[in-house]
Amino acid sequence: MPRAVQTPRRVRFTPFPQVSLSPSNTDAILPLDDFTSNLSDADQSVVLAALSDIEQLSPSNNRSQSREQNEADTNTITPRSSLAHIFINNECFMSRSKEWTRVLDPGTQGLITKVPNCTHLEVQSAVSAAQAAQPDWEALGFQSRRDYLLKLIDVLRGMSTDIMKILSREVGKTAGEAESEVFRGLDCIHAACSIGPEMAGMFLGSDPTLLQTFYEPLGVCVTITPFSFPFMTPLWSIPYALITGNTVVLKPSEKAPSVSCLLSEAVLRAGLPPGVFNLVHGDHSVVQMLILQLPVQAVSFVGSESAAKQVHDISRKAGKRIQAECGGKNHGVILDDASVMPTLFAIAGSAFGAGGQRCMSLSVALFVGQTREWIPKLVEIAESMVVGYSADEETKVGPLIDRSAKKKVIGFIDRAVEEGATLLCDGRNALVPGYPDGNFVGPTIITDVETYMECYQSEIYGPVLICMQVDTLDEAIDLINQNKYGNGCSLFTTSGKHAKTFQRGVNVGQIGINIPLIAPYGTAVRTSNKGSFMGGGKEVPGQAELIPVEDPATGETFALCHAASQDDINKAVETAHEAFKSGVWSRASRHHRADVLEQCATLLTDALPQLIPLETRQTGRAIREMSAQVPSLVKWFKYYASLLRVEERSVLPTSGKLHNFVDRRPLGVVVQITPFNHPLLIAVKKLAPALAAGNSVIVKPSELTPLSTLFLAKILHQAGLPSGVLSVLPGYGATTGKALVSHPLVRKVDVTGGTAAGKAIGSIVGGNLAKYTAELGGKAPLLVFEKANIDAAVNGIAFGSFIASGQTCVASTRIIVQDSIMVEVLEKLKTKVQGITSRMGAPTNPESMMGSLISEKQLKHVEKLVNQALETGFGVALTGARRMTGTSPLDGFDFSKGPFYEPTVIVPGKDNNIVHASIWHEEAFGPVIVVAGFDTEEEAIALANHSEFGLGAGVWTQDLSQAFRVSEQIDAGIVWVNTHHRNDPSSPWGGAKSASGVGSENGIDAYHAYTTTKSTIMNFATAEECLETEDWFVSASKDVRYG
């Protein structure tokens, strides 16, 4: 990694009046007269007004004695004549900003201080100071930097009483909460001081002189922190940035600036060099200014989900390394073998402590089985918790940070009641004697909550606990994994088996067993998943855009995924190529590769509880479908593992004393492009034979559904795939996909997608003389003859047509029915379809029959084709033909949230010319079928072949002779007789016409397609025989061989 600063440069600061903090004067802030004398008249008026507000801070006539005493105590820390200062190059300044925000005591609404919205020049100066200081700070070395941080610990420990008082006054923390925060913050610095061994370099290769790797600092880092933990949160990142040789600019929450001001004083007392730590204040505009400063290399953010997304987006577009920790909706699961009272006290403390204003609060309690009977005891505990002013010793629940936070929390509670939830404990009207203006909300417990309710879907950030009831631990795990947040969760049990099941099953960053989630300290790692964590230290650098991953059924963005940049692509291909050449996988024995594939099957089975709901959420498909499909995928790994062990290699017959051994060798780097409709299924179908053959593989999943493929890659590496053998690069087809298939080192491309895209990719791949397999479009005919079992055929039509909401390349979208049974088939089909429609609901509901389409764009495409058929009169709607709105009769799900379309059957209109409609010829890729009639077998076959596509087809008849006869004449790569969609790893899957692709998946053919043959011809004749027959240049009269 190149050094962040190539040319060190010192900067002197003159724009601001200066004052230094000395260790002997903890309250040294720029004097009022000295400060204002350097300002313009306009600036003086702004600051004098601010100072006047603070000086006028005195007990009002109606203020109680307890409030007077609390304010008197606090004023020993913060002088009445001070504003929140900025800190640049070890100097304190009063900002020249004309925008100042009032910081109020959350318990009294009394004014504590004012914080500026720093100017662009102030932000620029802070970053420039950090940039100038960084080379010398790096050059000091680890030991010296550690000594400075150890000194900082000593200084902060001496200031801990003042810090705790400010935490209590400005943030509303109780004494115990403030003490705990200070302890954990100091421990984070201790942990940073101990990472020396992790920074040590390493030698690579057998010769230590060949290659040495070591870590270098990035340069200038920006830390943006929230109000909830103003002391501890900065110390999650700043000590690690400093100990590794970076310099820092801190921008704390404008709601709680005073602790950061004390931190700057501690930096000065500890003797850290100028510019190493800098402090600015402000709102989102200051955040943006900071990120866009060119010297800034990395950003660490902790805050709300919406703010995190904005910071993340700005940072990535600006090319900055970004780590953003945001919202949480953490679940606590209670099993009936848990210790009752310790568990309930732990739940209550986590949910209501710090006023619930922490991302690690257990805000949802899942009572499993009979533990629901414990809820009344939990209510008693909540009602016994004292709500009060933070400085009062009896207080267990302090005030919320400001009035807007209180209003927001009460609003969530109000809407929960409106949506049908029940309040077992209502804290909306909490009254604290002597503090009528405080932002108090008491502990609140809500039950009878459904997952679609706003109180469950959103982070409330207040003392509110959702209580839900499930029957089994598996249900609890599924519920946790379906939630968009993934900070953490806890399990309360005395069973080691249950703890292990829970640990493996939940997809979150942190897990507590018989303990609530706690903020990290020491060497604890702070991680989270899904919508709670974006970026991170291991994120591949690059400037590609951020892809939102949406739940199609609700339109909710529940994850963000980075598209691969050109640099990422080049690195992935080159790494794959090097791994291939190294032989670590390509030349591994077939038995070893088989062992790894079997381990893949085992780990994939273990991960099913996470993969099934994830696949459901990112595709919008019904979970009943995914619960059937995803478990079947282990068969592909097992099949190709078995194939590796039993496949025989040929010894071909030759003339003479020769043996011709034919071996198969992997191709090299292969690229696989997979679609949105079956993300895991199609990825596994391609990966299993490619890896079995020994190739290095790069998968580019659909930008709509990348998450399960990324999850799968982790499983495969855990199974034993060597580093570099498998990469997953999310991105868009026009950029990431095109760059991958164009790369000259790629020796094969395997794509599943639309016909147009397949042809475009094929032309690129052909230019590189690489191998190509493509499974493309389909418009599968399904023929129903009069000798068919009509009930079975109707069930087959429904399954073949509406599974995956019709979004599959082999969907039976052209139903061709013999005229003699047409009326009966349509009557039964209509009843069947109406039954499906009536039982549609939330895709996560196991009772729901069918899910949504992938996107609004896809729904509009379906609508366009259907409307064209109806408006031209070529077709008439027997069922459906409209998008779904309103609520589901099955479970109350709101269909208007997503692109839901009713299962639709279109029958012939005027003159039976349905075959002239566009929808007969074009892929709708939705739950729509078109019905046409026929009289003779020949007519049926002609209708079936009346298409540019030739992927799949179905035949329903009990006449075995007819079944053979018709299936032989249908132009399709796959023909199902009296069934549909059957898919086995051993059975080839590919098209018979160009519009449906080239080559095939599955079976030994797919394996061979990922290999090239190598013939070794061995002459075992004696030397004399060779001289007799092998000398081409012997005398002309003698016979010689040729070939």
Coordinates of C-alpha atoms in Angstrom, one line a residue, residues 536-760:
G536 CA -15.0 -2.9 7.0
G537 CA -11.3 -3.3 7.2
K538 CA -11.2 -6.2 4.8
E539 CA -13.2 -4.6 2.1
V540 CA -11.5 -4.7 -1.2
P541 CA -10.4 -1.2 -2.2
G542 CA -12.0 0.3 -5.3
Q543 CA -14.2 3.0 -6.5
A544 CA -17.1 1.0 -7.9
E545 CA -20.6 2.0 -6.9
L546 CA -22.7 0.7 -4.1
I547 CA -25.5 -1.7 -5.0
P548 CA -28.6 -1.6 -2.9
V549 CA -30.1 -5.1 -2.3
E550 CA -33.9 -5.0 -2.0
D551 CA -36.5 -7.3 -0.7
P552 CA -38.7 -7.4 -3.8
A553 CA -41.8 -8.2 -1.8
T554 CA -41.6 -5.0 0.3
G555 CA -39.3 -2.7 -1.6
E556 CA -37.1 -2.4 1.4
T557 CA -33.3 -2.1 1.0
F558 CA -31.9 -4.6 3.5
A559 CA -28.3 -4.7 2.5
L560 CA -25.7 -2.9 0.5
C561 CA -23.1 -4.6 -1.8
H562 CA -20.2 -3.1 -3.6
A563 CA -19.8 -3.6 -7.3
A564 CA -16.3 -4.7 -8.3
S565 CA -14.1 -2.0 -9.8
Q566 CA -11.8 -2.6 -12.8
D567 CA -8.9 -2.9 -10.3
D568 CA -10.9 -5.5 -8.3
I569 CA -11.6 -7.5 -11.5
N570 CA -8.0 -7.4 -12.7
K571 CA -6.8 -8.5 -9.2
A572 CA -9.3 -11.3 -9.0
V573 CA -8.5 -12.7 -12.4
E574 CA -4.7 -12.5 -11.8
T575 CA -5.0 -14.1 -8.4
A576 CA -7.1 -16.9 -9.9
H577 CA -4.6 -17.4 -12.6
E578 CA -1.7 -17.5 -10.1
A579 CA -3.6 -20.0 -8.0
F580 CA -4.2 -22.2 -11.1
K581 CA -0.6 -22.1 -12.1
S582 CA 0.5 -22.9 -8.6
G583 CA -1.3 -26.3 -8.8
V584 CA -2.7 -26.0 -5.3
W585 CA -6.1 -27.0 -6.7
S586 CA -5.6 -27.6 -10.4
R587 CA -3.0 -30.4 -9.7
A588 CA -4.5 -31.7 -6.5
S589 CA -5.5 -35.3 -6.6
R590 CA -9.0 -36.1 -7.7
H591 CA -9.6 -37.8 -4.4
H592 CA -8.6 -34.7 -2.5
R593 CA -10.9 -32.5 -4.7
A594 CA -13.7 -35.0 -4.1
D595 CA -13.2 -34.8 -0.3
V596 CA -13.5 -31.0 -0.4
L597 CA -16.7 -31.2 -2.5
E598 CA -18.2 -33.6 -0.1
Q599 CA -17.3 -31.2 2.8
C600 CA -19.0 -28.5 0.7
A601 CA -22.2 -30.6 0.8
T602 CA -21.9 -31.1 4.5
L603 CA -21.4 -27.4 5.3
L604 CA -24.1 -26.4 2.9
T605 CA -26.5 -28.6 4.7
D606 CA -25.5 -27.0 8.0
A607 CA -26.1 -23.6 6.6
L608 CA -29.6 -24.2 5.2
P609 CA -31.3 -22.4 8.1
Q610 CA -29.5 -19.2 7.0
L611 CA -29.6 -19.7 3.3
I612 CA -33.3 -20.4 2.9
P613 CA -34.6 -17.2 4.4
L614 CA -31.8 -15.2 2.7
E615 CA -32.7 -16.6 -0.7
T616 CA -36.4 -15.9 0.0
R617 CA -35.7 -12.3 1.0
Q618 CA -33.5 -11.4 -1.9
T619 CA -35.7 -13.0 -4.6
G620 CA -39.2 -12.4 -3.2
R621 CA -40.0 -16.1 -3.9
A622 CA -42.1 -18.1 -1.5
I623 CA -40.2 -19.7 1.3
R624 CA -42.0 -23.0 0.7
E625 CA -40.3 -23.1 -2.7
M626 CA -36.9 -22.3 -1.2
S627 CA -37.4 -24.8 1.6
A628 CA -37.7 -27.5 -1.1
Q629 CA -35.1 -26.2 -3.6
V630 CA -32.1 -25.1 -1.6
P631 CA -31.7 -28.4 0.4
S632 CA -31.5 -30.3 -3.0
L633 CA -28.3 -28.4 -4.0
V634 CA -26.1 -30.6 -1.9
K635 CA -26.7 -33.4 -4.5
W636 CA -24.5 -31.5 -7.1
F637 CA -21.5 -31.5 -4.9
K638 CA -22.0 -35.1 -3.9
Y639 CA -22.5 -36.2 -7.6
Y640 CA -19.3 -34.5 -8.8
A641 CA -17.4 -35.8 -5.9
S642 CA -18.5 -39.3 -6.8
L643 CA -17.7 -38.7 -10.5
L644 CA -14.2 -37.7 -9.6
R645 CA -13.6 -41.0 -7.8
V646 CA -15.0 -43.3 -10.5
E647 CA -14.4 -41.6 -13.8
E648 CA -12.2 -43.6 -16.0
R649 CA -9.7 -42.1 -18.5
S650 CA -9.2 -43.7 -21.9
V651 CA -6.4 -45.6 -23.4
L652 CA -7.1 -45.5 -27.1
P653 CA -6.3 -48.2 -29.6
T654 CA -3.3 -47.5 -31.9
S655 CA -1.3 -49.3 -34.4
G656 CA 2.1 -50.6 -33.4
K657 CA 3.6 -50.8 -30.0
L658 CA 2.1 -47.6 -28.7
H659 CA -0.3 -46.7 -25.8
N660 CA -2.4 -43.5 -26.2
F661 CA -3.3 -42.3 -22.8
V662 CA -6.0 -39.6 -22.8
D663 CA -6.2 -37.4 -19.7
R664 CA -8.4 -34.4 -18.9
R665 CA -6.9 -31.2 -17.6
P666 CA -8.7 -28.1 -16.1
L667 CA -8.9 -25.1 -18.4
G668 CA -7.7 -22.4 -16.1
V669 CA -9.6 -19.3 -15.0
V670 CA -13.3 -19.6 -15.7
V671 CA -16.0 -17.0 -15.3
Q672 CA -19.6 -17.8 -14.4
I673 CA -22.5 -15.3 -14.9
T674 CA -25.6 -16.2 -12.9
P675 CA -29.1 -14.7 -13.0
F676 CA -31.5 -13.4 -10.3
N677 CA -34.2 -16.1 -10.4
H678 CA -32.3 -19.1 -8.9
P679 CA -29.2 -17.5 -7.4
L680 CA -28.0 -20.5 -5.4
L681 CA -29.2 -23.3 -7.7
I682 CA -27.6 -22.0 -10.8
A683 CA -24.4 -21.0 -9.0
V684 CA -24.1 -24.5 -7.5
K685 CA -24.9 -26.2 -10.9
K686 CA -22.0 -24.3 -12.4
L687 CA -19.5 -24.3 -9.6
A688 CA -19.6 -28.0 -8.8
P689 CA -18.3 -29.3 -12.1
A690 CA -15.9 -26.4 -12.6
L691 CA -14.3 -26.9 -9.2
A692 CA -14.3 -30.7 -9.6
A693 CA -12.3 -30.3 -12.8
G694 CA -9.7 -28.2 -11.0
N695 CA -10.4 -24.8 -12.4
S696 CA -10.2 -21.4 -10.6
V697 CA -13.6 -19.8 -10.7
I698 CA -14.9 -16.2 -10.6
V699 CA -18.7 -15.8 -10.2
K700 CA -20.5 -12.7 -11.1
P701 CA -24.0 -13.0 -9.6
S702 CA -26.9 -10.9 -10.5
E703 CA -26.8 -7.4 -9.0
L704 CA -30.3 -8.0 -7.8
T705 CA -29.5 -11.2 -5.8
P706 CA -25.8 -11.3 -4.8
L707 CA -26.0 -12.2 -1.1
S708 CA -26.5 -15.9 -1.1
T709 CA -23.7 -16.4 -3.6
L710 CA -21.4 -14.5 -1.4
F711 CA -22.6 -16.6 1.5
L712 CA -22.0 -19.8 -0.5
A713 CA -18.4 -18.7 -1.3
K714 CA -17.7 -18.5 2.5
I715 CA -19.0 -22.0 2.9
L716 CA -16.8 -23.4 0.1
H717 CA -13.7 -21.8 1.5
Q718 CA -14.5 -23.2 4.9
A719 CA -14.8 -26.6 3.2
G720 CA -11.2 -26.4 2.1
L721 CA -11.0 -24.5 -1.2
P722 CA -7.5 -22.9 -1.3
S723 CA -7.2 -19.1 -1.4
G724 CA -7.6 -17.6 -4.9
V725 CA -9.5 -20.6 -6.3
L726 CA -13.0 -19.0 -5.9
S727 CA -14.0 -15.3 -6.1
V728 CA -17.4 -13.7 -6.2
L729 CA -17.5 -10.3 -7.8
P730 CA -20.9 -8.5 -7.6
G731 CA -21.7 -5.9 -10.1
Y732 CA -23.7 -4.9 -13.2
G733 CA -23.6 -6.9 -16.4
A734 CA -22.7 -3.9 -18.6
T735 CA -19.6 -3.1 -16.5
T736 CA -18.4 -5.9 -14.2
G737 CA -19.8 -8.7 -16.3
K738 CA -18.4 -7.3 -19.6
A739 CA -14.9 -6.6 -18.0
L740 CA -14.7 -10.2 -16.7
V741 CA -15.7 -12.0 -19.9
S742 CA -13.4 -9.8 -21.9
H743 CA -10.3 -10.5 -19.9
P744 CA -7.7 -12.4 -21.9
L745 CA -6.7 -14.7 -19.1
V746 CA -10.3 -16.1 -18.9
R747 CA -10.4 -19.5 -20.7
K748 CA -14.1 -20.3 -20.3
V749 CA -17.3 -18.3 -19.7
D750 CA -20.5 -20.0 -18.5
V751 CA -23.6 -17.8 -18.5
T752 CA -27.3 -18.2 -17.7
G753 CA -29.4 -15.3 -18.8
G754 CA -31.4 -13.7 -21.6
T755 CA -30.9 -14.5 -25.2
A756 CA -29.7 -11.0 -26.2
A757 CA -27.2 -10.9 -23.4
G758 CA -26.0 -14.4 -24.2
K759 CA -25.3 -13.5 -27.8
A760 CA -23.4 -10.4 -26.9

